[in-house]
Coordinates of C-alpha atoms and ligand atoms in Angstrom, one line a residue:
M22 CA 70.3 -14.2 -5.1
N23 CA 72.4 -11.2 -3.5
N24 CA 70.4 -9.0 -1.3
D25 CA 69.4 -6.5 -4.0
E26 CA 67.9 -9.0 -6.2
Y27 CA 66.0 -10.6 -3.1
E28 CA 65.1 -7.0 -2.3
K29 CA 63.6 -6.7 -5.7
N30 CA 61.7 -9.7 -6.0
F31 CA 60.1 -9.7 -2.9
S32 CA 58.8 -6.0 -4.1
V33 CA 57.6 -7.2 -6.9
L34 CA 55.6 -10.4 -5.4
L35 CA 54.4 -8.0 -2.8
S36 CA 53.3 -5.6 -5.3
S37 CA 51.7 -8.1 -7.7
F38 CA 49.6 -9.5 -3.9
I39 CA 48.9 -5.8 -3.3
L40 CA 47.3 -5.0 -6.7
D41 CA 45.2 -8.4 -6.6
M42 CA 43.5 -7.7 -3.5
E43 CA 42.7 -4.2 -5.0
K44 CA 41.2 -6.0 -7.7
V45 CA 38.8 -7.8 -5.8
P46 CA 39.1 -5.9 -2.5
T47 CA 36.1 -7.3 -0.7
D48 CA 37.2 -11.1 -0.9
T49 CA 40.6 -12.1 -0.2
T50 CA 40.2 -15.9 -0.6
H51 CA 40.0 -15.3 -4.5
P52 CA 41.8 -17.3 -7.0
D53 CA 43.8 -14.2 -8.0
I54 CA 45.1 -13.2 -4.4
A55 CA 45.5 -17.0 -3.4
S56 CA 47.5 -17.3 -6.7
A57 CA 49.6 -13.8 -5.5
C58 CA 49.7 -15.3 -1.9
E59 CA 51.1 -18.8 -2.6
N60 CA 54.2 -16.9 -4.8
L61 CA 54.8 -14.8 -2.0
C62 CA 54.7 -18.0 0.2
N63 CA 56.9 -19.7 -1.8
F64 CA 59.3 -17.0 -1.9
L65 CA 59.6 -16.7 1.9
R66 CA 60.0 -20.6 2.8
I67 CA 55.9 -20.2 4.1
S68 CA 54.3 -23.8 4.1
R69 CA 51.0 -22.6 5.3
L70 CA 49.6 -19.3 6.6
E71 CA 46.3 -19.3 8.4
A72 CA 44.5 -16.6 9.8
T73 CA 42.1 -16.4 12.3
H74 CA 39.7 -13.4 12.4
I75 CA 36.9 -12.0 13.0
Q76 CA 34.6 -11.7 10.3
Y77 CA 31.1 -9.6 9.6
P78 CA 27.9 -11.3 8.0
D79 CA 26.1 -10.4 4.9
L80 CA 22.9 -9.9 6.7
P81 CA 22.3 -7.6 10.2
H82 CA 21.8 -9.7 13.1
K83 CA 23.5 -12.6 12.8
E84 CA 26.5 -12.4 15.5
P85 CA 30.1 -11.7 13.6
I86 CA 31.7 -15.1 13.6
L87 CA 35.6 -16.0 14.2
N88 CA 36.7 -17.3 11.1
S89 CA 40.0 -19.0 10.3
I90 CA 41.4 -19.1 6.6
D91 CA 44.2 -21.1 5.3
Y92 CA 45.3 -18.3 2.6
F93 CA 47.7 -21.0 1.8
K94 CA 48.8 -24.3 3.0
S95 CA 50.9 -26.4 1.0
D96 CA 50.8 -30.2 0.6
E97 CA 53.6 -30.7 3.1
Y98 CA 53.6 -27.9 6.1
D99 CA 55.2 -28.3 9.6
S100 CA 52.5 -28.5 12.1
S101 CA 54.7 -28.2 14.8
Q102 CA 56.3 -24.4 15.5
P103 CA 54.3 -21.9 13.7
F104 CA 55.4 -18.6 14.2
T105 CA 52.4 -16.4 15.4
I106 CA 51.8 -12.4 14.9
T107 CA 48.7 -11.1 16.5
R108 CA 47.0 -8.1 15.8
E109 CA 44.3 -6.1 17.4
T110 CA 41.1 -5.1 15.9
P111 CA 37.7 -3.4 17.3
G112 CA 36.2 -7.1 16.7
G113 CA 38.8 -9.1 18.5
T114 CA 42.3 -10.4 18.0
A115 CA 43.5 -11.6 14.5
I116 CA 46.3 -14.0 14.9
Y117 CA 47.9 -15.2 11.9
K118 CA 50.0 -18.4 12.2
V119 CA 53.3 -18.8 9.9
Y120 CA 54.6 -22.3 9.4
P121 CA 57.6 -23.1 8.2
A122 CA 58.5 -25.8 5.6
K123 CA 59.5 -29.3 7.3
E124 CA 63.0 -29.5 8.3
A125 CA 63.9 -25.9 6.7
E126 CA 66.4 -24.1 8.2
P127 CA 65.3 -21.3 10.5
W128 CA 63.9 -17.9 8.6
S129 CA 66.5 -15.4 8.7
E130 CA 65.9 -11.9 10.1
T131 CA 65.7 -10.2 6.4
E132 CA 63.0 -13.1 6.1
I133 CA 61.5 -12.8 9.6
D134 CA 61.0 -8.5 8.3
K135 CA 59.7 -9.4 4.8
I136 CA 57.1 -12.0 6.8
N137 CA 56.0 -8.9 8.8
V138 CA 55.5 -7.2 6.2
F139 CA 53.7 -9.5 4.3
I140 CA 51.3 -10.1 7.2
V141 CA 51.0 -6.6 8.0
T142 CA 50.0 -6.0 3.9
L143 CA 47.3 -9.0 4.9
F144 CA 46.2 -7.3 7.7
V145 CA 45.3 -4.4 6.5
F146 CA 43.5 -5.3 3.4
N147 CA 41.4 -8.0 6.1
G148 CA 40.8 -4.6 7.7
R149 CA 39.7 -3.0 5.0
M150 CA 37.3 -5.7 4.1
R151 CA 35.6 -5.7 7.2
S152 CA 35.2 -2.3 7.1
M153 CA 33.4 -2.1 3.9
A154 CA 31.4 -5.6 4.9
L155 CA 30.2 -3.6 7.8
C156 CA 29.9 -0.3 6.1
S157 CA 27.3 -2.2 3.0
R158 CA 25.6 -3.9 6.0
L159 CA 24.8 -0.1 7.2
T160 CA 24.3 1.4 3.9
F161 CA 22.1 -1.5 2.0
H162 CA 20.4 -3.3 5.1
D163 CA 17.2 -2.9 7.2
R164 CA 18.8 -1.9 10.8
D165 CA 16.4 -4.4 12.6
I166 CA 15.7 -8.1 10.7
A167 CA 17.9 -9.6 7.8
A168 CA 16.5 -7.8 5.2
Y169 CA 17.5 -5.6 3.1
N170 CA 16.5 -1.9 2.7
I171 CA 15.0 0.4 -0.7
K172 CA 18.5 1.9 -1.4
Y173 CA 19.8 -2.2 -1.9
Y174 CA 16.3 -3.0 -3.5
T175 CA 16.5 -0.1 -6.5
I176 CA 20.7 -0.9 -6.8
K177 CA 19.6 -4.7 -7.5
L178 CA 16.3 -3.6 -10.0
R179 CA 18.5 -1.1 -11.8
E180 CA 21.4 -3.3 -12.1
L181 CA 18.6 -6.4 -13.4
I182 CA 17.4 -4.3 -15.9
R183 CA 20.8 -3.1 -17.7
E184 CA 21.6 -6.7 -17.9
N185 CA 17.7 -7.2 -19.4
K186 CA 17.1 -10.0 -17.0
A187 CA 14.2 -8.0 -15.4
A188 CA 11.4 -9.5 -17.0
E189 CA 12.3 -12.7 -15.6
Y190 CA 11.3 -10.9 -12.4
I191 CA 8.3 -10.5 -9.8
C192 CA 8.2 -7.2 -7.9
C193 CA 5.8 -7.7 -5.0
R194 CA 4.5 -5.4 -2.3
F195 CA 3.2 -6.9 0.6
N196 CA 2.4 -6.2 4.1
L197 CA 1.7 -8.3 7.6
K198 CA -1.5 -9.0 8.4
K199 CA -2.7 -7.5 12.1
F200 CA 0.9 -7.8 13.2
S201 CA 0.7 -5.3 15.6
L202 CA -0.9 -8.6 17.4
I203 CA 1.7 -10.2 17.4
N204 CA 3.6 -7.4 19.4
K205 CA 1.1 -7.3 21.6
A206 CA 0.8 -11.1 22.1
F207 CA 4.9 -11.7 22.6
G208 CA 6.1 -8.0 23.0
R209 CA 7.7 -5.3 20.8
E210 CA 11.0 -7.0 20.9
Q211 CA 10.5 -10.8 20.1
G212 CA 7.7 -9.4 17.4
T213 CA 10.7 -8.2 15.5
K214 CA 12.5 -11.6 15.9
I215 CA 9.3 -13.2 14.5
M216 CA 9.4 -11.1 11.8
E217 CA 12.8 -12.2 11.1
Q218 CA 12.4 -15.5 11.2
F219 CA 9.3 -14.6 8.4
A220 CA 11.7 -12.8 6.3
L221 CA 14.5 -15.2 6.7
G222 CA 12.0 -17.9 5.7
L223 CA 10.6 -15.8 2.8
S224 CA 14.2 -15.0 1.6
A225 CA 15.2 -18.5 1.5
L226 CA 12.3 -20.3 -0.6
S227 CA 12.3 -17.5 -2.9
G228 CA 15.9 -18.3 -4.9
D229 CA 19.3 -17.4 -4.6
D230 CA 18.6 -13.9 -6.8
C231 CA 16.2 -12.8 -4.7
C232 CA 15.7 -9.7 -2.8
L233 CA 13.8 -8.9 0.2
C234 CA 13.6 -5.2 1.5
R235 CA 11.8 -3.6 4.2
L236 CA 10.4 -0.5 3.7
G237 CA 9.8 0.3 7.2
G238 CA 7.2 -1.4 9.6
D239 CA 5.9 -4.2 8.3
N240 CA 5.4 -3.3 5.2
F241 CA 7.9 -4.6 2.7
L242 CA 8.8 -5.2 -1.2
H243 CA 10.4 -8.6 -2.5
L244 CA 11.9 -9.1 -6.2
F245 CA 12.3 -12.8 -7.3
K246 CA 12.1 -15.1 -10.2
A247 CA 8.5 -16.0 -11.6
D248 CA 8.7 -19.0 -11.2
K249 CA 8.7 -18.9 -7.9
S250 CA 5.5 -17.1 -7.7
E251 CA 3.6 -20.2 -6.2
V252 CA 5.9 -20.6 -3.5
V253 CA 6.2 -17.1 -2.5
K254 CA 2.0 -17.1 -2.9
N255 CA 1.4 -19.5 -0.9
Y256 CA 4.0 -18.6 1.8
L257 CA 2.2 -15.2 2.1
T258 CA -1.3 -16.3 2.1
N259 CA -0.3 -18.6 5.3
T260 CA 2.9 -19.7 7.2
S261 CA 3.6 -20.4 10.7
V262 CA 7.0 -19.0 12.1
E263 CA 8.7 -19.8 15.4
T264 CA 7.7 -17.8 18.1
G265 CA 10.4 -18.8 21.0
N266 CA 7.8 -19.0 23.5
P267 CA 7.6 -22.3 24.6
D268 CA 3.9 -21.5 25.6
E269 CA 2.7 -20.6 21.9
P270 CA 5.8 -21.7 19.8
Y271 CA 4.2 -20.9 16.5
A272 CA 2.6 -17.9 15.5
K273 CA 0.5 -17.6 12.2
I274 CA 1.4 -14.8 9.9
S275 CA 0.1 -13.7 6.4
A276 CA 0.0 -10.4 4.3
R277 CA -1.4 -8.6 1.9
F278 CA 0.1 -8.5 -1.6
S279 CA 0.6 -7.6 -5.0
F280 CA 2.6 -9.1 -7.9
Y281 CA 3.7 -7.1 -10.7
Y282 CA 5.2 -9.3 -13.4
I283 CA 8.1 -6.8 -14.9
T284 CA 7.5 -6.9 -18.6
G285 CA 9.7 -5.2 -21.2
T286 CA 12.9 -3.7 -20.9
C287 CA 13.3 -0.2 -21.2
Q288 CA 11.1 0.2 -18.0
T289 CA 13.2 2.3 -15.0
V290 CA 13.1 1.0 -11.5
S291 CA 10.4 3.6 -10.3
E292 CA 8.5 2.8 -12.9
I293 CA 8.3 -1.1 -11.9
I294 CA 7.7 -0.3 -8.2
D295 CA 5.0 2.4 -8.7
R296 CA 3.2 -0.4 -10.4
A297 CA 3.4 -3.2 -7.4
T298 CA 2.5 -0.7 -5.0
S299 CA -0.6 1.2 -7.1
A300 CA -1.9 -2.1 -7.6
Y301 CA -1.3 -2.9 -3.6
N302 CA -3.4 0.4 -3.2
I303 CA -6.0 -0.5 -5.5
M304 CA -6.3 -4.0 -3.7
K305 CA -6.2 -2.2 -0.3
K306 CA -9.4 -0.4 -1.3
T307 CA -11.2 -3.2 -2.1
A308 CA -12.6 -5.2 1.7
N309 CA -11.4 -8.8 2.0
S310 CA -9.4 -8.6 -1.0
T311 CA -5.8 -10.4 0.0
S312 CA -3.7 -10.1 -3.3
I313 CA -3.9 -8.7 -6.8
I314 CA -1.6 -9.2 -10.0
Y315 CA -1.3 -6.2 -12.1
D316 CA -3.4 -6.4 -15.1
Q317 CA -4.4 -4.1 -17.5
R318 CA -7.7 -3.7 -16.1
V319 CA -5.5 -2.3 -12.9
A320 CA -3.2 0.0 -15.1
E321 CA -6.7 1.3 -16.1
Q322 CA -8.1 1.8 -12.5
I323 CA -4.5 3.4 -11.7
E324 CA -4.7 5.8 -14.9
N325 CA -8.2 6.8 -14.2
Q326 CA -6.9 7.7 -10.6
R327 CA -4.2 9.7 -11.8
I328 CA -6.1 11.4 -14.2
V329 CA -8.9 12.3 -11.4
E330 CA -6.1 13.5 -9.0
E331 CA -4.5 15.7 -11.5
N332 CA -7.4 17.1 -13.0
F333 CA -9.6 17.7 -9.5
L334 CA -8.5 21.1 -8.4
K335 CA -8.3 22.6 -11.7
A336 CA -12.0 21.0 -12.5
I337 CA -13.7 22.9 -9.8
E338 CA -11.9 26.2 -10.7
N339 CA -13.0 25.7 -13.8
E340 CA -17.0 24.3 -12.9
E341 CA -16.3 21.0 -14.9
F342 CA -18.6 19.2 -12.4
L343 CA -22.4 19.5 -13.5
V344 CA -25.1 18.9 -10.9
Y345 CA -27.9 16.8 -12.0
Y346 CA -31.2 16.4 -10.7
Q347 CA -33.0 13.3 -9.9
P348 CA -36.8 13.8 -9.7
K349 CA -38.2 12.0 -6.5
V350 CA -42.2 11.2 -7.0
E351 CA -45.0 10.9 -5.1
L352 CA -47.0 7.5 -6.2
R353 CA -50.5 8.6 -4.8
R354 CA -50.3 11.3 -7.6
Y355 CA -47.3 10.9 -9.5
S356 CA -46.5 13.9 -8.6
L357 CA -43.2 15.7 -8.4
N358 CA -41.8 15.6 -5.0
G359 CA -38.5 16.4 -4.4
A360 CA -35.2 15.5 -6.3
E361 CA -31.5 14.2 -5.4
A362 CA -28.4 16.3 -6.7
L363 CA -25.9 14.0 -8.0
C364 CA -22.6 15.0 -9.3
R365 CA -21.5 14.7 -13.3
W366 CA -18.2 15.7 -14.4
K367 CA -17.3 16.8 -17.9
H368 CA -14.1 16.6 -18.7
N369 CA -12.7 17.1 -22.3
G370 CA -16.2 16.7 -23.9
E371 CA -16.9 13.2 -21.7
L372 CA -19.3 13.2 -18.5
I373 CA -17.6 10.9 -16.3
P374 CA -20.2 9.0 -14.1
P375 CA -19.5 9.4 -10.8
N376 CA -18.5 5.9 -9.6
M377 CA -15.1 6.8 -11.9
F378 CA -14.3 9.5 -9.2
I379 CA -16.4 9.8 -6.0
P380 CA -14.3 6.7 -4.4
I381 CA -11.1 8.6 -5.4
L382 CA -11.8 11.2 -4.1
E383 CA -12.8 9.8 -1.1
Q384 CA -9.3 8.7 -0.1
S385 CA -8.3 12.2 0.7
N386 CA -10.1 15.5 1.3
N387 CA -11.1 16.1 -2.1
I388 CA -14.4 14.7 -1.3
C389 CA -15.6 17.5 1.1
T390 CA -14.4 20.5 -1.5
L391 CA -16.7 18.7 -4.0
D392 CA -19.6 18.1 -1.7
F393 CA -19.9 21.7 -1.0
Y394 CA -19.5 22.6 -4.7
M395 CA -22.5 20.6 -5.2
L396 CA -24.2 22.3 -2.4
E397 CA -23.6 25.8 -3.4
H398 CA -24.7 24.9 -6.8
V399 CA -27.7 23.1 -5.9
C400 CA -28.2 26.7 -3.3
Q401 CA -27.9 29.1 -6.2
D402 CA -29.8 26.9 -8.5
I403 CA -32.6 27.2 -5.9
R404 CA -32.3 31.3 -5.1
R405 CA -32.3 31.8 -9.3
W406 CA -35.7 29.2 -9.1
L407 CA -37.3 30.8 -6.2
D408 CA -36.0 34.5 -7.5
N409 CA -37.7 33.4 -11.1
G410 CA -41.2 32.3 -9.3
L411 CA -41.0 28.8 -10.1
E412 CA -42.4 26.1 -7.5
V413 CA -39.4 24.7 -5.6
V414 CA -38.7 21.2 -3.9
R415 CA -36.5 19.9 -1.7
V416 CA -33.1 18.6 -3.1
S417 CA -31.4 16.2 -1.4
V418 CA -27.2 16.3 -1.6
N419 CA -25.2 14.0 -0.9
I420 CA -22.4 14.4 2.2
S421 CA -19.7 11.6 2.1
R422 CA -18.8 10.0 5.9
I423 CA -15.4 11.3 4.7
H424 CA -17.0 14.4 6.4
L425 CA -17.2 13.0 9.6
G426 CA -14.9 14.3 12.4
K427 CA -14.4 16.9 10.5
Q428 CA -15.2 20.3 12.2
N429 CA -18.4 22.3 12.5
L430 CA -20.0 20.6 9.5
S431 CA -23.1 21.1 10.4
E432 CA -22.2 25.1 10.9
R433 CA -20.7 24.9 7.4
I434 CA -23.8 23.6 6.1
I435 CA -26.1 26.1 7.3
N436 CA -24.1 28.9 6.9
T437 CA -23.7 28.0 3.4
L438 CA -27.8 28.0 2.8
K439 CA -28.0 31.4 4.2
K440 CA -24.7 32.4 2.3
Y441 CA -27.5 31.7 -0.4
N442 CA -30.7 32.8 1.4
V443 CA -32.5 29.9 1.0
P444 CA -34.7 28.6 3.1
H445 CA -34.0 25.4 5.4
Q446 CA -37.2 23.3 4.0
Y447 CA -35.2 23.5 0.8
I448 CA -32.4 21.3 1.5
E449 CA -32.1 17.5 2.7
I450 CA -28.9 16.2 3.7
E451 CA -28.3 12.4 2.7
L452 CA -25.9 10.4 5.0
T453 CA -25.1 6.8 4.8
E454 CA -24.7 4.2 7.5
T455 CA -21.6 4.0 9.7
T456 CA -20.1 1.3 11.6
S457 CA -18.0 2.7 13.8
D458 CA -18.7 4.1 17.6
V459 CA -17.0 7.4 16.6
D460 CA -18.9 8.1 13.6
F461 CA -21.8 7.0 15.5
D462 CA -21.4 9.9 17.8
E463 CA -20.1 12.2 15.3
L464 CA -23.8 11.4 12.9
K465 CA -25.7 12.3 16.1
K466 CA -24.2 15.6 16.5
I467 CA -24.6 16.6 13.1
V468 CA -28.1 15.2 12.5
G469 CA -28.9 16.7 15.7
A470 CA -27.6 20.1 14.7
L471 CA -29.3 20.1 11.4
H472 CA -32.9 18.9 12.9
N473 CA -32.5 22.4 15.3
V474 CA -32.3 24.4 12.6
G475 CA -35.4 22.7 10.3
I476 CA -33.0 21.0 7.8
S477 CA -33.8 17.4 6.6
T478 CA -31.9 14.3 6.9
S479 CA -32.2 11.0 5.2
I480 CA -30.1 7.7 5.8
D481 CA -28.8 6.9 2.1
D482 CA -28.6 3.4 0.8
F483 CA -30.5 1.8 3.7
G484 CA -29.6 -1.9 3.8
V485 CA -26.4 -2.1 1.8
G486 CA -23.8 -1.5 4.8
Y487 CA -24.2 -2.3 8.5
S488 CA -27.7 -1.5 9.9
S489 CA -27.7 -0.5 13.3
L490 CA -31.3 -0.3 14.6
N491 CA -29.7 2.3 17.2
L492 CA -28.6 4.7 14.3
I493 CA -31.9 5.0 13.0
R494 CA -34.1 4.8 16.5
D495 CA -31.6 7.5 18.4
L496 CA -31.4 9.7 15.6
P497 CA -34.1 12.8 14.4
W498 CA -33.9 11.6 10.7
N499 CA -37.0 12.8 8.5
T500 CA -36.3 9.6 5.4
L501 CA -35.2 6.5 4.9
K502 CA -33.9 5.5 1.4
I503 CA -34.0 2.4 1.2
D504 CA -31.3 1.1 -1.6
K505 CA -32.6 -0.8 -4.3
S506 CA -30.4 -4.2 -4.0
F507 CA -34.6 -4.8 -2.1
L508 CA -36.3 -4.6 -5.0
P509 CA -36.7 -7.9 -7.5
K510 CA -34.7 -7.4 -10.9
E511 CA -36.1 -7.5 -14.2
N512 CA -36.1 -11.4 -14.8
D513 CA -36.1 -12.4 -11.3
P514 CA -38.4 -15.2 -10.2
Y515 CA -41.1 -13.8 -7.3
N516 CA -38.8 -13.3 -4.6
S517 CA -41.0 -13.5 -1.5
Q518 CA -37.9 -13.4 0.9
K519 CA -36.9 -10.1 -0.3
I520 CA -40.5 -8.5 -0.5
T521 CA -40.9 -9.7 2.9
M522 CA -38.0 -7.9 3.9
L523 CA -39.0 -4.8 2.3
K524 CA -42.5 -5.1 3.6
N525 CA -40.6 -4.8 7.2
V526 CA -38.3 -2.1 6.5
I527 CA -41.2 -0.1 5.2
T528 CA -43.3 -0.9 8.6
M529 CA -40.5 -0.5 10.9
A530 CA -39.4 3.0 9.6
Q531 CA -43.0 3.7 9.8
S532 CA -43.6 2.7 13.2
L533 CA -40.6 4.9 14.1
G534 CA -41.8 7.8 12.6
L535 CA -39.7 8.0 9.5
E536 CA -40.5 8.7 5.6
C537 CA -40.0 5.8 3.4
L538 CA -38.4 6.1 -0.1
V539 CA -37.2 3.1 -2.6
E540 CA -34.2 3.9 -4.8
G541 CA -33.8 2.2 -8.1
V542 CA -37.4 2.0 -9.1
E543 CA -37.0 1.1 -12.3
T544 CA -40.4 -0.7 -13.2
T545 CA -44.0 -0.5 -13.2
N546 CA -44.2 -3.8 -11.2
H547 CA -41.5 -2.0 -8.8
V548 CA -44.4 0.5 -8.3
A549 CA -46.9 -1.6 -7.9
I550 CA -44.6 -3.5 -5.2
L551 CA -44.2 -0.3 -3.6
K552 CA -48.0 0.6 -3.1
E553 CA -49.0 -2.8 -2.0
N554 CA -46.6 -2.2 1.3
A555 CA -48.0 1.3 1.7
C556 CA -44.8 3.1 0.8
Y557 CA -45.4 6.3 -1.8
Q558 CA -42.3 7.8 -2.4
A559 CA -39.8 6.4 -5.0
Q560 CA -36.8 7.7 -7.1
G561 CA -35.9 5.5 -10.1
F562 CA -35.3 5.3 -14.2
C563 CA -39.4 4.4 -13.9
F564 CA -39.5 7.9 -13.8
D565 CA -36.8 10.3 -14.5
K566 CA -33.0 9.6 -15.0
P567 CA -30.8 12.3 -13.0
L568 CA -31.8 15.2 -15.2
P569 CA -29.5 18.2 -16.4
V570 CA -30.9 21.1 -14.9
E571 CA -32.5 22.8 -18.0
E572 CA -34.8 19.2 -18.2
F573 CA -34.9 19.5 -14.1
E574 CA -36.6 23.0 -14.2
K575 CA -38.7 21.8 -17.2
R576 CA -39.9 18.9 -14.9
L577 CA -40.5 21.5 -12.0
K578 CA -43.0 23.3 -14.3
N579 CA -44.2 20.3 -15.7
R580 CA -45.0 18.0 -12.3
I581 CA -47.2 15.0 -13.2
F582 CA -45.6 11.9 -14.5
K583 CA -47.1 9.4 -16.5
Ligands
C2E667 P1 -26.6 7.3 -4.6 O1 -26.8 8.2 -3.4 O2 -27.2 6.1 -4.2 O3 -27.6 8.2 -5.9 C1 -28.6 6.8 -6.3 C2 -27.7 6.1 -7.6 O4 -28.7 5.7 -8.1 C3 -27.5 7.4 -8.6 O5 -26.1 6.8 -9.6 C4 -28.7 7.4 -9.6 O6 -28.6 7.4 -11.3 C5 -29.2 5.8 -9.6 N1 -30.2 5.5 -10.1 C6 -31.2 6.0 -10.0 N2 -32.5 5.6 -10.3 C7 -32.2 4.3 -10.9 C8 -32.6 3.5 -11.6 O7 -33.4 3.5 -11.3 N3 -31.6 2.2 -11.7 C9 -30.2 1.9 -11.8 N4 -30.0 1.0 -12.2 N5 -29.9 3.3 -10.4 C10 -30.8 4.0 -10.8 P2 -24.8 8.0 -9.8 O8 -25.7 9.1 -10.4 O9 -24.1 7.2 -10.5 O10 -24.6 7.8 -8.7 C11 -23.6 6.9 -7.8 C12 -23.4 6.9 -6.4 O11 -22.2 8.5 -6.7 C13 -24.5 7.6 -5.4 O12 -25.1 6.7 -5.3 C14 -23.4 8.5 -4.1 O13 -23.4 7.5 -3.4 C15 -22.2 9.2 -5.3 N6 -22.5 10.5 -5.4 C16 -23.3 11.2 -6.5 N7 -22.9 12.2 -6.7 C17 -22.5 12.8 -5.2 C18 -21.8 14.0 -4.4 O14 -22.2 15.0 -5.2 N8 -21.6 13.6 -3.6 C19 -21.3 12.5 -3.0 N9 -20.5 12.5 -1.6 N10 -21.6 11.2 -3.7 C20 -22.1 11.4 -4.7
CA668 CA1 -27.8 9.3 -2.3
CA669 CA1 -28.5 5.7 -2.6

């Protein structure tokens, strides 16, 4: 072979090697490259080509490793005298060893030059592969633990949708329960390692094609094949993770989670993640529940929530919320003794009950807007009744506990009455019981401030929440509203325990100087029970349902029931 031919052949082999490397830039051990490599090695009389260089792992927080790769190894190679080329890299020295064939003539200078060119080319590609691995790690992984980030999660999901494979998977949103306690017990740094152990364990059992993504803090999204649902569920419900602390070698970790079994073929990434997330949010609101599966019922709840949130402010503007008045009755004379203002939403010709929107509004400040809207409308009605010479009764207005902690609640209430020139005796504020100390202090301030200006207050739904005797005794309430759960249901067998409890609650209220009203009085039997126990105030379907304002005005004129 003459010189020109030699040069030409080498160029052809090298460019084919480069082109193959270009095709698979992240994998220098790909078979195409291996074969191009073999051709070059044969041409250059190399019997083995070995490289030891730094390799970055797929997941963060795994130390880079020194990896030795045989790019080429013939059946017979001479291990005695390799020709060694070293190159410095940011991660350490890369060593390339080139072995001549057995008993071969030493390489000529030209050959050595070509071998150098070949190795440098390989070195450049390895460097590029390293930076790509690093780049992908930085772009697609969580910074602290061995999990992907949302960017990668979306790419993976989009790929599955494109390949029509998404419907084999579950999209899962989860949060680790009380992880702050683990951070407290083991320290933040160790806490992160424990979280990483948890994440690695979860990925390991979720199948090769899973994708675990950390959203931040202790919030995650997971994606795995539906046939792994049981193992994942068990792992998330309860698992033990090594802590690295000899005094307490294991920590129990569990999560609250939602599963969305991906369906259909025409969904988008954000629709899928939205469903898992909305289901998770709905589950979170239900105390004691730790998991949820997205289904038709959840879908309706989510849709309802969307409608409420989207339409609320417009509905306030359009005055779509109506005040219904439910009479309160004095049981000795069966006469009208007061009323409770209850909200209804007239939307697109439909009358929506409060349990469909109040809990949603309570997730934001919107409930405060609604409560003051109600108070304003009640004040307007009372003012009108007074101006028309009607004999008015005290109307109670519900104020959500979400208001507690807001500045100037009592001033706002007082100012609203003033705005409509409503004497204080005609308004009562209903507040529910509370458990937290902060709320307790707030309640104390508000109830006290209203008491000082002669506005009545009542404890609503007494007996449903956590009752605290201090709360009742230490605050100047006017009325205790006993929840309907103390009353026997229609087909209940005579329940002496319930009635004993009711009797005691009534006695307690009276001994503290509180008025006492029972809600949900539906039957004459209920009325009899109240009278036997010397409670003479009732509210319930036995007398009137909540009435539209025109109906209630008739009731104001005709105040005796029967
Ligand atoms: P609540 O304050 O305990 O109101 C009493 C609820 O019991 C009303 O339901 C009323 O219609 C119902 N009720 C009355 N008598 C009977 C009866 O004999 N049997 C039965 N089974 N139920 C009876 P409603 O109007 O659906 O209101 C539900 C809840 O929504 C209220 O419970 C209250 O917590 C909330 N709510 C209603 N309006 C407002 C409001 O303007 N602001 C706030 N924050 N909450 C409101
Ligand atoms: Ca109430
Ligand atoms: Ca109530």
